[in-house]
Amino acid sequence: MKNISAGKWDEKFKIFLKKYYWNEILQLANEYPDQRSLLVDFSDLEMFDRELADELLENPDDVIPSAKQALQQIDLPIDALLDDATVQFIKIPNKVPIRDIRSVHLLKFLAIEGMVRKATDVRPKVLIAAYKCLRCEHIVYIPQAGKKLFEPFECENETCGKKGPFEMLVRESTQIDAQRLQIQESPENLKGGTQPQSLDMDVEGALVGHATPGTRVIVNGTLRSILRITKEGKSPFYDIYLQANSIEYIDTEFSEIEITPEEEEEILKLSRDPQIYDHIVKSIAPSIYGYEDIKEALALQLFSGVPKHLPDGSRIRGDIHILLVGDPGIAKSQLLRYMVKLAPRGVFASGKSASSSGLTATAVKDDFGDGRWTLEAGALVMADMGIAAIDEMDKMRTEDKSSLHEAMEQQTISVAKAGILATLRSRCALLGAANPKYGRFDRYEGIAPQINMEPALMSRFDLIFVLMDIPDKERDLKIAEHIVKAHHAGEMSEQRLLIPGTMITKEDVDSEMQVVMPHINPEIMRKYIAYAKKNVVPVLEEDARKHLIDFYMNLRVKGEGKDAPVPVTARQLEALVRISEASARVRLSNVATLEDAKRTTKITLSCLKQVGIDPDTGAFDVDVLTSGTSKSQRTKIKIMKDIIRNVASRHSGGKAPLEEVYVEAEAEKIDREHAESLIDKMKRTGDLLMPDPTHVRII
Ligand code: ADP
Ligand code: MG
């Protein structure tokens, strides 16, 4: 095996390591070979010798082997040989955003921060291949670099010199564990919904196998290039990747969002304003008119409840999941997009997105072109510790739907495919939007069957809002005025910007912009939210707890008695607690008071009214949500069926004339309009056939 020739920096490194890292080296020697690497903080190196530190950043290919050599050759007081130990440098100041990488960075030592999006299996890779000449049995060692395996050209044994054949000897070759990762820019570092960019990483030795998709990391390493090979041959374009020297794991929430003392002052001042809830609501999607109750709920989602860790190792989520379902064209998608921009960490995805990783995670083969299985994180994993906005949830793929259950409640995503067993974290709040199956909502029907989504999934949302586009003169006019005003303000601003001689003044623009201006500047708002989530941990006061329990019990009571619908489930009680905590966080208060509890029940009630209400009796009924049909409706459908059967039995061919059915329905206190809608519904569910416009037949 060839030895690395002595580098120019070896002696300096020996002095440095002895002086700064003697204890760590002794510890390494004790634990070697279970532990094989020495972590060196860049600032220590800088303190020791500035020139050497700079040299590391500029010429890592000279410096890192020197450091390694020095470590391996240090005289140890104990009988140990660190013949395979490496030096890993951490806390590198050369942090380069992935999108700013340019050719000047090639062969430099860089720190790349982001999230692991894909990770391949760990597989051995040949470092030095041993070949035996089958003619003379001479063994030749060939160091391997690059993508292709290098084989000997001719036997180096002078007396032989033949061109093979050669046999590769696995036992005599040197292998290393290798893995490929793809790092993508973290959502919080992207401004206003730009597409994240990514960079591949080569990871070897002790570094492999730790980073799962969704993990936040800083990878320090050397930027390398390989020529792209196309069908036509070598292309002048390079593909770049980072050869990792060390990986730092970051798991603190919002560590990236820096809040200056002045900003903290401003945040504290805002939090003391009695109007803070109003300000925050008016800072969410101001260009969208109305929906105050939804915006209030969205505000609370941004702040979120407190995640809890129980002694049995389980974790209760603090994230508030919200679903918006409704007619098309009523600004659902707009609200989602706005939230993603506002959240300190937001990821937007569409349920029918073409991305191969889907919403959760998938294992795909050969993604890096080397035949290995790759685990790839989807939107919910990438939104870990943030908000995932998923539009068109009704159009999700079936695999995504089934893994959403776990993602929403346990906040993990398990992948078991092709020998890959992994649990990825998805501690995020889900904001979903869905359109009704038949284009528009039918008010006489429960929402579940009108949305292409399982009841069990629906019940995992803390709040569900139903947005119906019902013509309403007064409201329509207000929306129209609001939209036109927003456009008008925009037009004025653009004209002022683009046409030099315009009469429009800045004051004109500002006064017009007033209506669509967020009360709190979005940049400060993001910081406010990050500050609250980091520093505020509210505890529910006694009367707040009592209020929530009373509210819950009250709704449950309505479910007692033989025929009454069951109103609420325990899931809703948990939701109430989370929303109250979020409400306290808005004020930066560590106590959730009765006021917070009341705000919670107000919002919940407005939701339940839209969702869990039985369209016939007006009573709360979670059955409407979970099975899609309320109890009274189920009974009515049953009555209608009986009537139709009855009428049909009096006629030939099992056909019941509609007129007769309506008359009998009337006798059962189902008026004509209602009977029509029930028949419509039965037709859609396939319980009923209409052989001609005047007859129906039970199937
Ligand atoms: P959806 O996703 O619900 O189908 P979109 O979010 O795509 O609807 O909205 C359609 C358009 O209508 C958007 O440009 C939106 O701004 C506008 N719009 C709808 N309702 C409102 C409203 N209440 N205020 C302002 N704009 C609205
Ligand atoms: Mg939409």
PDB file of N, CA and C in Angstrom, residues 477-514:
ATOM      1  N   LEU A 477     -70.138  42.715  -3.020  1.00  0.00           N
ATOM      2  CA  LEU A 477     -69.737  44.073  -3.385  1.00  0.00           C
ATOM      3  C   LEU A 477     -68.459  44.459  -2.639  1.00  0.00           C
ATOM      4  N   LYS A 478     -68.425  44.104  -1.353  1.00  0.00           N
ATOM      5  CA  LYS A 478     -67.245  44.442  -0.548  1.00  0.00           C
ATOM      6  C   LYS A 478     -66.003  43.753  -1.104  1.00  0.00           C
ATOM      7  N   ILE A 479     -66.142  42.469  -1.434  1.00  0.00           N
ATOM      8  CA  ILE A 479     -64.997  41.741  -1.990  1.00  0.00           C
ATOM      9  C   ILE A 479     -64.567  42.390  -3.294  1.00  0.00           C
ATOM     10  N   ALA A 480     -65.580  42.696  -4.131  1.00  0.00           N
ATOM     11  CA  ALA A 480     -65.276  43.297  -5.429  1.00  0.00           C
ATOM     12  C   ALA A 480     -64.511  44.596  -5.241  1.00  0.00           C
ATOM     13  N   GLU A 481     -65.009  45.426  -4.315  1.00  0.00           N
ATOM     14  CA  GLU A 481     -64.338  46.709  -4.078  1.00  0.00           C
ATOM     15  C   GLU A 481     -62.917  46.495  -3.579  1.00  0.00           C
ATOM     16  N   HIS A 482     -62.790  45.508  -2.697  1.00  0.00           N
ATOM     17  CA  HIS A 482     -61.472  45.228  -2.116  1.00  0.00           C
ATOM     18  C   HIS A 482     -60.483  44.784  -3.197  1.00  0.00           C
ATOM     19  N   ILE A 483     -60.938  43.860  -4.038  1.00  0.00           N
ATOM     20  CA  ILE A 483     -60.050  43.354  -5.092  1.00  0.00           C
ATOM     21  C   ILE A 483     -59.661  44.477  -6.044  1.00  0.00           C
ATOM     22  N   VAL A 484     -60.666  45.249  -6.469  1.00  0.00           N
ATOM     23  CA  VAL A 484     -60.383  46.320  -7.429  1.00  0.00           C
ATOM     24  C   VAL A 484     -59.465  47.368  -6.806  1.00  0.00           C
ATOM     25  N   LYS A 485     -59.689  47.632  -5.528  1.00  0.00           N
ATOM     26  CA  LYS A 485     -58.863  48.606  -4.828  1.00  0.00           C
ATOM     27  C   LYS A 485     -57.406  48.135  -4.766  1.00  0.00           C
ATOM     28  N   ALA A 486     -57.249  46.857  -4.471  1.00  0.00           N
ATOM     29  CA  ALA A 486     -55.895  46.301  -4.398  1.00  0.00           C
ATOM     30  C   ALA A 486     -55.213  46.442  -5.754  1.00  0.00           C
ATOM     31  N   HIS A 487     -55.961  46.132  -6.814  1.00  0.00           N
ATOM     32  CA  HIS A 487     -55.394  46.264  -8.160  1.00  0.00           C
ATOM     33  C   HIS A 487     -55.083  47.721  -8.462  1.00  0.00           C
ATOM     34  N   HIS A 488     -55.991  48.614  -8.057  1.00  0.00           N
ATOM     35  CA  HIS A 488     -55.804  50.032  -8.310  1.00  0.00           C
ATOM     36  C   HIS A 488     -54.522  50.526  -7.651  1.00  0.00           C
ATOM     37  N   ALA A 489     -54.356  50.156  -6.385  1.00  0.00           N
ATOM     38  CA  ALA A 489     -53.149  50.549  -5.664  1.00  0.00           C
ATOM     39  C   ALA A 489     -51.917  50.023  -6.387  1.00  0.00           C
ATOM     40  N   GLY A 490     -52.022  48.792  -6.842  1.00  0.00           N
ATOM     41  CA  GLY A 490     -50.907  48.180  -7.565  1.00  0.00           C
ATOM     42  C   GLY A 490     -50.599  48.919  -8.849  1.00  0.00           C
ATOM     43  N   GLU A 491     -51.653  49.275  -9.577  1.00  0.00           N
ATOM     44  CA  GLU A 491     -51.468  49.995 -10.839  1.00  0.00           C
ATOM     45  C   GLU A 491     -50.754  51.321 -10.606  1.00  0.00           C
ATOM     46  N   MET A 492     -51.217  52.031  -9.549  1.00  0.00           N
ATOM     47  CA  MET A 492     -50.608  53.335  -9.277  1.00  0.00           C
ATOM     48  C   MET A 492     -49.136  53.182  -8.933  1.00  0.00           C
ATOM     49  N   SER A 493     -48.867  52.193  -8.114  1.00  0.00           N
ATOM     50  CA  SER A 493     -47.484  51.980  -7.695  1.00  0.00           C
ATOM     51  C   SER A 493     -46.600  51.634  -8.890  1.00  0.00           C
ATOM     52  N   GLU A 494     -47.122  50.772  -9.783  1.00  0.00           N
ATOM     53  CA  GLU A 494     -46.347  50.385 -10.965  1.00  0.00           C
ATOM     54  C   GLU A 494     -46.118  51.578 -11.881  1.00  0.00           C
ATOM     55  N   GLN A 495     -47.177  52.380 -12.063  1.00  0.00           N
ATOM     56  CA  GLN A 495     -47.035  53.523 -12.964  1.00  0.00           C
ATOM     57  C   GLN A 495     -45.983  54.497 -12.430  1.00  0.00           C
ATOM     58  N   ARG A 496     -46.024  54.710 -11.103  1.00  0.00           N
ATOM     59  CA  ARG A 496     -45.052  55.617 -10.495  1.00  0.00           C
ATOM     60  C   ARG A 496     -43.625  55.103 -10.698  1.00  0.00           C
ATOM     61  N   LEU A 497     -43.530  53.775 -10.671  1.00  0.00           N
ATOM     62  CA  LEU A 497     -42.217  53.152 -10.787  1.00  0.00           C
ATOM     63  C   LEU A 497     -41.684  53.209 -12.216  1.00  0.00           C
ATOM     64  N   LEU A 498     -42.591  52.986 -13.186  1.00  0.00           N
ATOM     65  CA  LEU A 498     -42.137  52.757 -14.557  1.00  0.00           C
ATOM     66  C   LEU A 498     -42.256  53.970 -15.473  1.00  0.00           C
ATOM     67  N   ILE A 499     -43.170  54.880 -15.160  1.00  0.00           N
ATOM     68  CA  ILE A 499     -43.310  56.043 -16.043  1.00  0.00           C
ATOM     69  C   ILE A 499     -42.776  57.272 -15.325  1.00  0.00           C
ATOM     70  N   PRO A 500     -41.663  57.822 -15.823  1.00  0.00           N
ATOM     71  CA  PRO A 500     -40.964  58.889 -15.089  1.00  0.00           C
ATOM     72  C   PRO A 500     -41.820  60.136 -14.837  1.00  0.00           C
ATOM     73  N   GLY A 501     -42.565  60.591 -15.832  1.00  0.00           N
ATOM     74  CA  GLY A 501     -43.251  61.868 -15.674  1.00  0.00           C
ATOM     75  C   GLY A 501     -44.622  61.785 -15.012  1.00  0.00           C
ATOM     76  N   THR A 502     -44.926  60.686 -14.360  1.00  0.00           N
ATOM     77  CA  THR A 502     -46.285  60.504 -13.857  1.00  0.00           C
ATOM     78  C   THR A 502     -46.650  61.504 -12.759  1.00  0.00           C
ATOM     79  N   MET A 503     -47.948  61.776 -12.652  1.00  0.00           N
ATOM     80  CA  MET A 503     -48.430  62.732 -11.652  1.00  0.00           C
ATOM     81  C   MET A 503     -48.621  62.063 -10.292  1.00  0.00           C
ATOM     82  N   ILE A 504     -48.565  60.746 -10.297  1.00  0.00           N
ATOM     83  CA  ILE A 504     -48.859  60.033  -9.051  1.00  0.00           C
ATOM     84  C   ILE A 504     -47.719  60.212  -8.050  1.00  0.00           C
ATOM     85  N   THR A 505     -48.076  60.593  -6.844  1.00  0.00           N
ATOM     86  CA  THR A 505     -47.046  60.817  -5.824  1.00  0.00           C
ATOM     87  C   THR A 505     -46.957  59.600  -4.912  1.00  0.00           C
ATOM     88  N   LYS A 506     -45.897  59.578  -4.135  1.00  0.00           N
ATOM     89  CA  LYS A 506     -45.712  58.473  -3.199  1.00  0.00           C
ATOM     90  C   LYS A 506     -46.865  58.448  -2.195  1.00  0.00           C
ATOM     91  N   GLU A 507     -47.322  59.651  -1.802  1.00  0.00           N
ATOM     92  CA  GLU A 507     -48.421  59.740  -0.837  1.00  0.00           C
ATOM     93  C   GLU A 507     -49.686  59.098  -1.407  1.00  0.00           C
ATOM     94  N   ASP A 508     -49.939  59.367  -2.712  1.00  0.00           N
ATOM     95  CA  ASP A 508     -51.118  58.768  -3.352  1.00  0.00           C
ATOM     96  C   ASP A 508     -51.055  57.252  -3.236  1.00  0.00           C
ATOM     97  N   VAL A 509     -49.907  56.730  -3.601  1.00  0.00           N
ATOM     98  CA  VAL A 509     -49.746  55.281  -3.585  1.00  0.00           C
ATOM     99  C   VAL A 509     -49.939  54.755  -2.168  1.00  0.00           C
ATOM    100  N   ASP A 510     -49.264  55.401  -1.215  1.00  0.00           N
ATOM    101  CA  ASP A 510     -49.344  54.933   0.161  1.00  0.00           C
ATOM    102  C   ASP A 510     -50.769  54.916   0.674  1.00  0.00           C
ATOM    103  N   SER A 511     -51.528  55.972   0.353  1.00  0.00           N
ATOM    104  CA  SER A 511     -52.878  56.028   0.901  1.00  0.00           C
ATOM    105  C   SER A 511     -53.762  54.948   0.255  1.00  0.00           C
ATOM    106  N   GLU A 512     -53.528  54.670  -1.013  1.00  0.00           N
ATOM    107  CA  GLU A 512     -54.313  53.617  -1.669  1.00  0.00           C
ATOM    108  C   GLU A 512     -53.918  52.232  -1.157  1.00  0.00           C
ATOM    109  N   MET A 513     -52.634  52.084  -0.876  1.00  0.00           N
ATOM    110  CA  MET A 513     -52.107  50.797  -0.436  1.00  0.00           C
ATOM    111  C   MET A 513     -52.605  50.413   0.955  1.00  0.00           C
ATOM    112  N   GLN A 514     -53.094  51.425   1.683  1.00  0.00           N
ATOM    113  CA  GLN A 514     -53.499  51.214   3.064  1.00  0.00           C
ATOM    114  C   GLN A 514     -54.308  49.929   3.287  1.00  0.00           C
TER     115      GLN A 514
END
